[in-house]
Amino acid sequence: MTPKRPEGAGAFPKPVESPAPKPPNSEQLYAALDLGTNSCRMLIAQPKGSQFHVVDSYSKSVQLGAGLESTGKLSRGSMLRTIQALKTCQQKLRRHNVTRMRLVATEACRRAKNSREFMAKVKRETGLQLEVIAPEEEARLAVISCAPLVSTKTEQLLVVDIGGGSTELVWLDLSGVPNRERPKAIMRLHAGFHPIDSPFPTAKVVDWISVPLGVATLKDQFEDVEDDSARFALMSWFFEENLSEFSPYQDEQSRDRFQIVGTSGTVTTVAASHLGLKRYDRTKVDGLRMSSEQIDRVIRDYLALGPEGRRRDPRIGQDRQALIMSGSAILQALMRCWPTDKLSVADRGLREGLLYAQMSADGVLEDGPF
């Protein structure tokens, strides 16, 4: 007996497709753009629980502050490079239909004599309205971005943001805040360093300072010193001299329950070198803790490499090799002033702080642990 052909055996199989991820609702998206002395960076994200999920990002070295130290103005070439980068940002914002955003500029635009003309040119050619923020807000946003990395055991916290044109330091006293509330107390600083009549325990800002020296401006000031080691030593001591008005610099600080969080390309590069990473991995760097001895060892290796060796080192990279020693000089000065075994590396900064501040103000983040 001939077997019967199963019904439907000759039909084409129905393809099984994995569902494509749903595009995020544009009404839930927030954007943050940070135009610094060296780089133009942007994040587009949506709130997710007590944090956020990055939908799109952009980062480009534009060297906006090139020549600013000697001329006091933004050069034509640096403005053209920056506007090209901002046009890319504008295309991304339009593609995602983002309406909630903050687009800020920092030290280079604060200092340049032709900053107002540059802002008008940006608005005319890209449609983007940039906002030059004050040093206090820049410092506050850097602190907010690092809140998830703060240990609940920390009572005294120093947050350091090493930028291209300036370095911000903020000292917080968290001893009056219950342990589990400490990261959230830092997030509440989006309302200001000294919030009025807050019903919640608040982080006390002991002192903060914006030093007008970053990796680019410090490098420019000592370019005439030919010897590599001598230039590094001069940069480090010169930076420390600029900390004299920062009140915690004068006082003996206990290392118990004390934490430094460092956020910058310098700090993350030093961390990657310490780990021996052949390719940068944010998941291994963000939140890493390093001791003063480990940082000193990496910096000594940088000095031993010399300018040519640093240029060839893939962990440093072509974009950062010219600035790594001025950044390392700043970092070494800080570790000389506040030796600690608890320096936390933060691969985050102004953009993340802008996003957290916008989302916190809108009440769209869940009130839960980070």
XYZ file of C-alpha atoms in Angstrom:
370
model
C 0.000 0.000 0.000
C 1.438 3.297 -1.089
C 1.852 5.642 1.866
C -0.269 8.757 1.716
C 1.500 12.025 1.214
C 1.043 14.156 4.350
C -1.294 17.054 3.851
C 0.574 20.289 3.187
C 3.920 18.537 2.596
C 4.530 20.408 -0.642
C 3.879 23.834 0.755
C 6.662 26.314 1.242
C 7.695 26.509 4.873
C 6.528 29.628 6.650
C 9.603 31.639 7.638
C 10.051 32.246 11.338
C 11.224 35.787 11.861
C 12.635 37.158 15.081
C 10.738 40.319 15.909
C 12.707 43.474 15.152
C 13.342 45.630 18.197
C 10.727 48.311 18.523
C 12.161 51.769 17.967
C 12.000 53.819 21.155
C 9.155 56.247 21.576
C 10.587 59.669 20.709
C 8.532 61.199 23.520
C 10.650 59.229 25.992
C 14.015 60.311 24.567
C 16.440 62.796 26.064
C 19.645 64.178 24.559
C 22.764 65.698 26.085
C 25.548 67.362 24.118
C 28.870 68.434 25.643
C 31.057 70.719 23.540
C 34.394 70.903 25.326
C 37.828 72.295 24.570
C 38.870 69.107 22.768
C 35.805 67.059 21.973
C 32.186 67.190 20.895
C 30.154 64.412 22.528
C 26.471 63.574 22.529
C 24.207 60.908 24.033
C 20.573 60.139 23.221
C 18.918 57.974 25.867
C 15.637 56.904 27.427
C 14.991 56.386 31.154
C 15.142 52.790 32.339
C 14.499 52.071 35.988
C 16.782 54.233 38.125
C 19.213 54.732 35.222
C 18.951 55.187 31.433
C 19.468 53.211 28.247
C 21.629 54.784 25.521
C 19.890 54.787 22.132
C 22.536 56.645 20.119
C 25.851 58.367 20.761
C 28.491 60.486 19.070
C 32.046 61.533 19.932
C 34.509 63.487 17.836
C 37.823 65.213 18.589
C 37.364 68.762 17.265
C 40.136 70.634 19.177
C 37.943 73.711 19.508
C 40.428 75.316 21.908
C 43.471 74.916 19.634
C 45.454 78.172 19.803
C 43.084 79.738 22.337
C 45.813 80.064 24.991
C 47.923 82.336 22.748
C 45.254 84.280 20.813
C 42.287 84.388 23.180
C 40.040 83.440 20.225
C 38.596 80.342 18.595
C 40.401 79.816 15.283
C 38.624 79.590 11.961
C 39.770 75.999 11.441
C 38.647 74.819 14.874
C 35.234 76.433 14.399
C 34.791 74.741 11.002
C 35.722 71.331 12.456
C 33.302 71.828 15.321
C 30.401 72.938 13.131
C 30.853 69.850 10.944
C 30.614 67.671 14.069
C 27.554 69.581 15.278
C 25.840 69.009 11.919
C 26.205 65.258 12.505
C 24.686 65.691 15.975
C 21.809 67.669 14.499
C 21.103 64.875 11.991
C 20.953 62.317 14.811
C 18.608 64.483 16.870
C 16.326 64.922 13.861
C 16.415 61.192 12.998
C 15.295 60.261 16.522
C 12.872 63.188 16.712
C 14.281 64.268 20.103
C 12.600 67.262 21.731
C 14.009 67.121 25.295
C 17.655 68.107 25.210
C 20.417 70.218 26.706
C 23.285 71.258 24.466
C 26.093 72.866 26.456
C 29.540 74.331 25.872
C 32.226 74.753 28.509
C 35.634 76.345 29.120
C 36.759 77.149 25.559
C 33.516 79.024 24.856
C 33.592 80.670 28.295
C 37.041 82.124 27.596
C 37.053 82.910 23.870
C 36.580 86.559 22.888
C 34.645 85.504 19.792
C 32.425 82.983 21.581
C 29.209 84.921 20.899
C 29.933 85.083 17.173
C 30.674 81.352 17.163
C 27.368 80.558 18.901
C 25.487 82.636 16.320
C 27.299 80.811 13.496
C 26.397 77.425 15.030
C 22.733 78.447 15.284
C 22.708 79.732 11.710
C 24.386 76.696 10.128
C 23.041 73.821 12.250
C 19.898 75.152 13.927
C 21.307 74.079 17.326
C 21.126 76.496 20.255
C 24.211 75.971 22.409
C 24.261 77.126 26.027
C 27.532 78.163 27.703
C 27.300 76.884 31.275
C 29.052 78.321 34.331
C 31.876 76.392 36.061
C 29.639 75.626 39.067
C 27.068 73.870 36.914
C 29.777 71.959 35.058
C 31.162 70.760 38.397
C 27.694 69.832 39.668
C 26.852 67.815 36.557
C 30.139 65.893 36.816
C 29.262 64.989 40.413
C 25.753 63.821 39.455
C 27.113 61.572 36.689
C 29.332 59.763 39.201
C 26.594 59.122 41.791
C 26.144 55.423 40.853
C 29.855 54.774 41.591
C 29.809 56.196 45.119
C 30.118 53.568 47.841
C 27.424 53.567 50.505
C 30.302 53.469 53.054
C 31.808 56.729 51.780
C 31.501 59.711 54.133
C 33.968 62.121 52.472
C 33.924 62.268 48.664
C 36.131 64.122 46.202
C 34.929 64.176 42.576
C 37.486 65.303 39.989
C 36.635 66.092 36.359
C 39.769 66.697 34.249
C 38.637 68.471 31.097
C 40.419 69.958 28.119
C 40.310 73.566 29.322
C 39.571 73.288 33.042
C 39.504 70.868 35.968
C 36.625 70.809 38.436
C 36.958 69.494 41.997
C 34.026 69.060 44.383
C 34.327 67.906 48.005
C 31.186 66.426 49.571
C 30.435 65.473 53.167
C 27.998 62.537 53.170
C 28.323 61.642 56.850
C 24.872 63.096 57.674
C 23.133 60.932 55.043
C 22.033 57.325 55.767
C 24.296 54.826 53.965
C 21.828 53.559 51.368
C 20.635 57.098 50.611
C 24.073 58.496 49.713
C 24.049 57.946 45.917
C 20.492 59.341 45.720
C 21.460 62.349 47.859
C 24.158 63.169 45.278
C 21.607 62.890 42.453
C 19.471 65.527 44.189
C 22.227 68.068 43.584
C 20.636 68.622 40.160
C 18.654 71.348 41.977
C 21.887 73.119 43.020
C 24.835 72.720 45.362
C 22.789 74.203 48.211
C 19.161 73.049 47.830
C 16.700 74.970 50.012
C 14.188 73.270 52.359
C 14.781 69.743 51.051
C 12.685 67.115 52.918
C 15.433 64.549 52.200
C 18.928 64.169 53.720
C 21.290 66.221 51.548
C 24.925 65.918 50.574
C 26.863 68.834 52.075
C 29.172 70.612 49.623
C 32.261 71.453 51.702
C 33.990 73.275 48.834
C 34.371 73.236 45.062
C 36.806 74.828 42.627
C 37.183 75.180 38.872
C 40.881 75.399 37.977
C 41.336 77.002 34.524
C 43.838 74.295 33.583
C 42.904 71.171 31.662
C 44.874 68.743 29.521
C 45.034 71.142 26.559
C 45.590 74.448 28.378
C 48.248 72.965 30.701
C 50.089 71.404 27.763
C 50.059 74.716 25.870
C 51.601 76.589 28.813
C 54.689 74.338 28.918
C 55.238 73.575 25.228
C 58.547 75.491 25.267
C 60.090 72.999 27.749
C 61.918 70.442 25.600
C 62.813 67.788 28.189
C 59.916 65.359 28.589
C 60.437 64.562 32.299
C 61.116 68.187 33.248
C 57.964 69.332 31.431
C 55.906 66.713 33.269
C 57.275 67.716 36.699
C 56.684 71.427 36.034
C 53.112 70.796 34.893
C 52.320 68.729 37.979
C 53.689 71.217 40.503
C 52.129 74.168 38.655
C 48.730 72.519 38.812
C 49.111 71.848 42.540
C 49.881 75.529 43.127
C 46.471 76.340 41.653
C 44.744 74.246 44.338
C 45.793 76.529 47.199
C 42.345 78.175 47.420
C 40.548 74.824 47.680
C 39.857 74.523 51.423
C 40.286 70.711 51.748
C 43.813 71.186 50.352
C 44.820 72.925 53.598
C 43.354 70.366 56.012
C 44.608 66.932 56.956
C 42.083 64.463 55.547
C 41.429 61.027 57.009
C 41.738 58.145 54.550
C 39.014 56.251 56.393
C 35.654 56.288 54.548
C 37.184 58.620 51.933
C 36.740 58.120 48.184
C 38.014 59.944 45.102
C 36.095 59.533 41.849
C 37.968 60.631 38.723
C 36.190 61.260 35.448
C 38.101 62.091 32.267
C 39.813 60.563 29.271
C 43.075 60.725 31.216
C 41.733 58.633 34.090
C 40.159 56.008 31.819
C 43.334 55.795 29.683
C 45.502 55.259 32.772
C 43.056 52.572 33.927
C 43.170 50.818 30.539
C 46.982 50.880 30.632
C 46.964 49.481 34.169
C 44.719 46.602 33.041
C 46.865 45.999 29.956
C 43.859 46.177 27.632
C 44.668 45.754 23.954
C 41.254 47.181 23.074
C 39.382 49.608 25.288
C 36.526 47.978 27.217
C 34.239 50.329 29.121
C 32.750 47.513 31.202
C 36.201 46.745 32.660
C 37.188 50.376 33.215
C 34.064 52.110 34.561
C 33.981 51.608 38.336
C 37.526 50.180 38.567
C 39.431 51.159 41.717
C 43.121 52.011 41.579
C 45.678 52.836 44.261
C 48.166 55.720 44.179
C 50.953 53.178 43.640
C 49.231 51.651 40.606
C 48.645 55.085 39.065
C 52.277 56.115 39.681
C 53.478 52.898 38.026
C 51.481 53.621 34.855
C 52.722 57.228 34.718
C 56.346 56.092 35.149
C 55.811 53.718 32.216
C 54.472 56.620 30.123
C 57.579 58.678 30.904
C 59.847 55.731 30.074
C 58.132 55.332 26.692
C 58.912 58.920 25.708
C 56.910 60.916 23.117
C 57.496 58.437 20.253
C 56.715 55.391 22.361
C 53.501 56.945 23.647
C 52.493 57.778 20.102
C 52.839 54.103 19.107
C 51.113 52.733 22.215
C 47.634 51.509 21.127
C 46.250 51.949 24.663
C 46.916 55.683 24.458
C 45.935 56.222 20.849
C 46.784 58.912 18.332
C 44.110 61.338 19.518
C 45.231 61.273 23.169
C 49.013 60.875 22.969
C 49.602 64.646 22.812
C 47.559 65.241 25.972
C 48.178 62.182 28.146
C 51.167 63.636 30.002
C 49.465 66.909 30.939
C 46.489 64.876 32.150
C 48.805 62.542 34.055
C 50.511 65.558 35.644
C 47.133 66.737 36.964
C 46.263 63.254 38.198
C 49.608 62.818 39.961
C 49.231 66.197 41.693
C 45.808 65.152 43.000
C 47.119 61.823 44.283
C 50.026 63.631 45.948
C 47.575 65.865 47.812
C 45.070 63.122 48.723
C 46.745 59.703 48.722
C 44.108 57.007 48.727
C 43.535 53.357 47.945
C 40.044 54.157 46.719
C 40.307 56.130 43.488
C 37.302 55.092 41.422
C 37.530 55.383 37.642
C 34.445 56.853 35.978
C 33.889 56.445 32.247
C 31.141 59.028 32.408
C 30.923 62.788 32.717
C 29.028 65.874 31.679
C 26.695 64.147 29.183
C 25.581 61.583 31.744
C 25.134 64.330 34.330
C 22.972 66.313 31.907
C 20.790 63.266 31.244
C 20.412 62.384 34.939
C 19.587 66.012 35.778
C 16.898 66.281 33.069
C 15.344 62.941 33.961
C 15.452 63.612 37.704
C 13.827 67.002 37.243
C 11.053 65.359 35.175
C 10.601 62.586 37.747
C 10.961 59.776 35.189
C 13.651 57.807 37.039
C 12.512 55.148 39.484
C 13.378 55.789 43.103
C 15.472 52.655 43.534
C 19.078 51.593 44.091
C 21.526 52.265 41.287
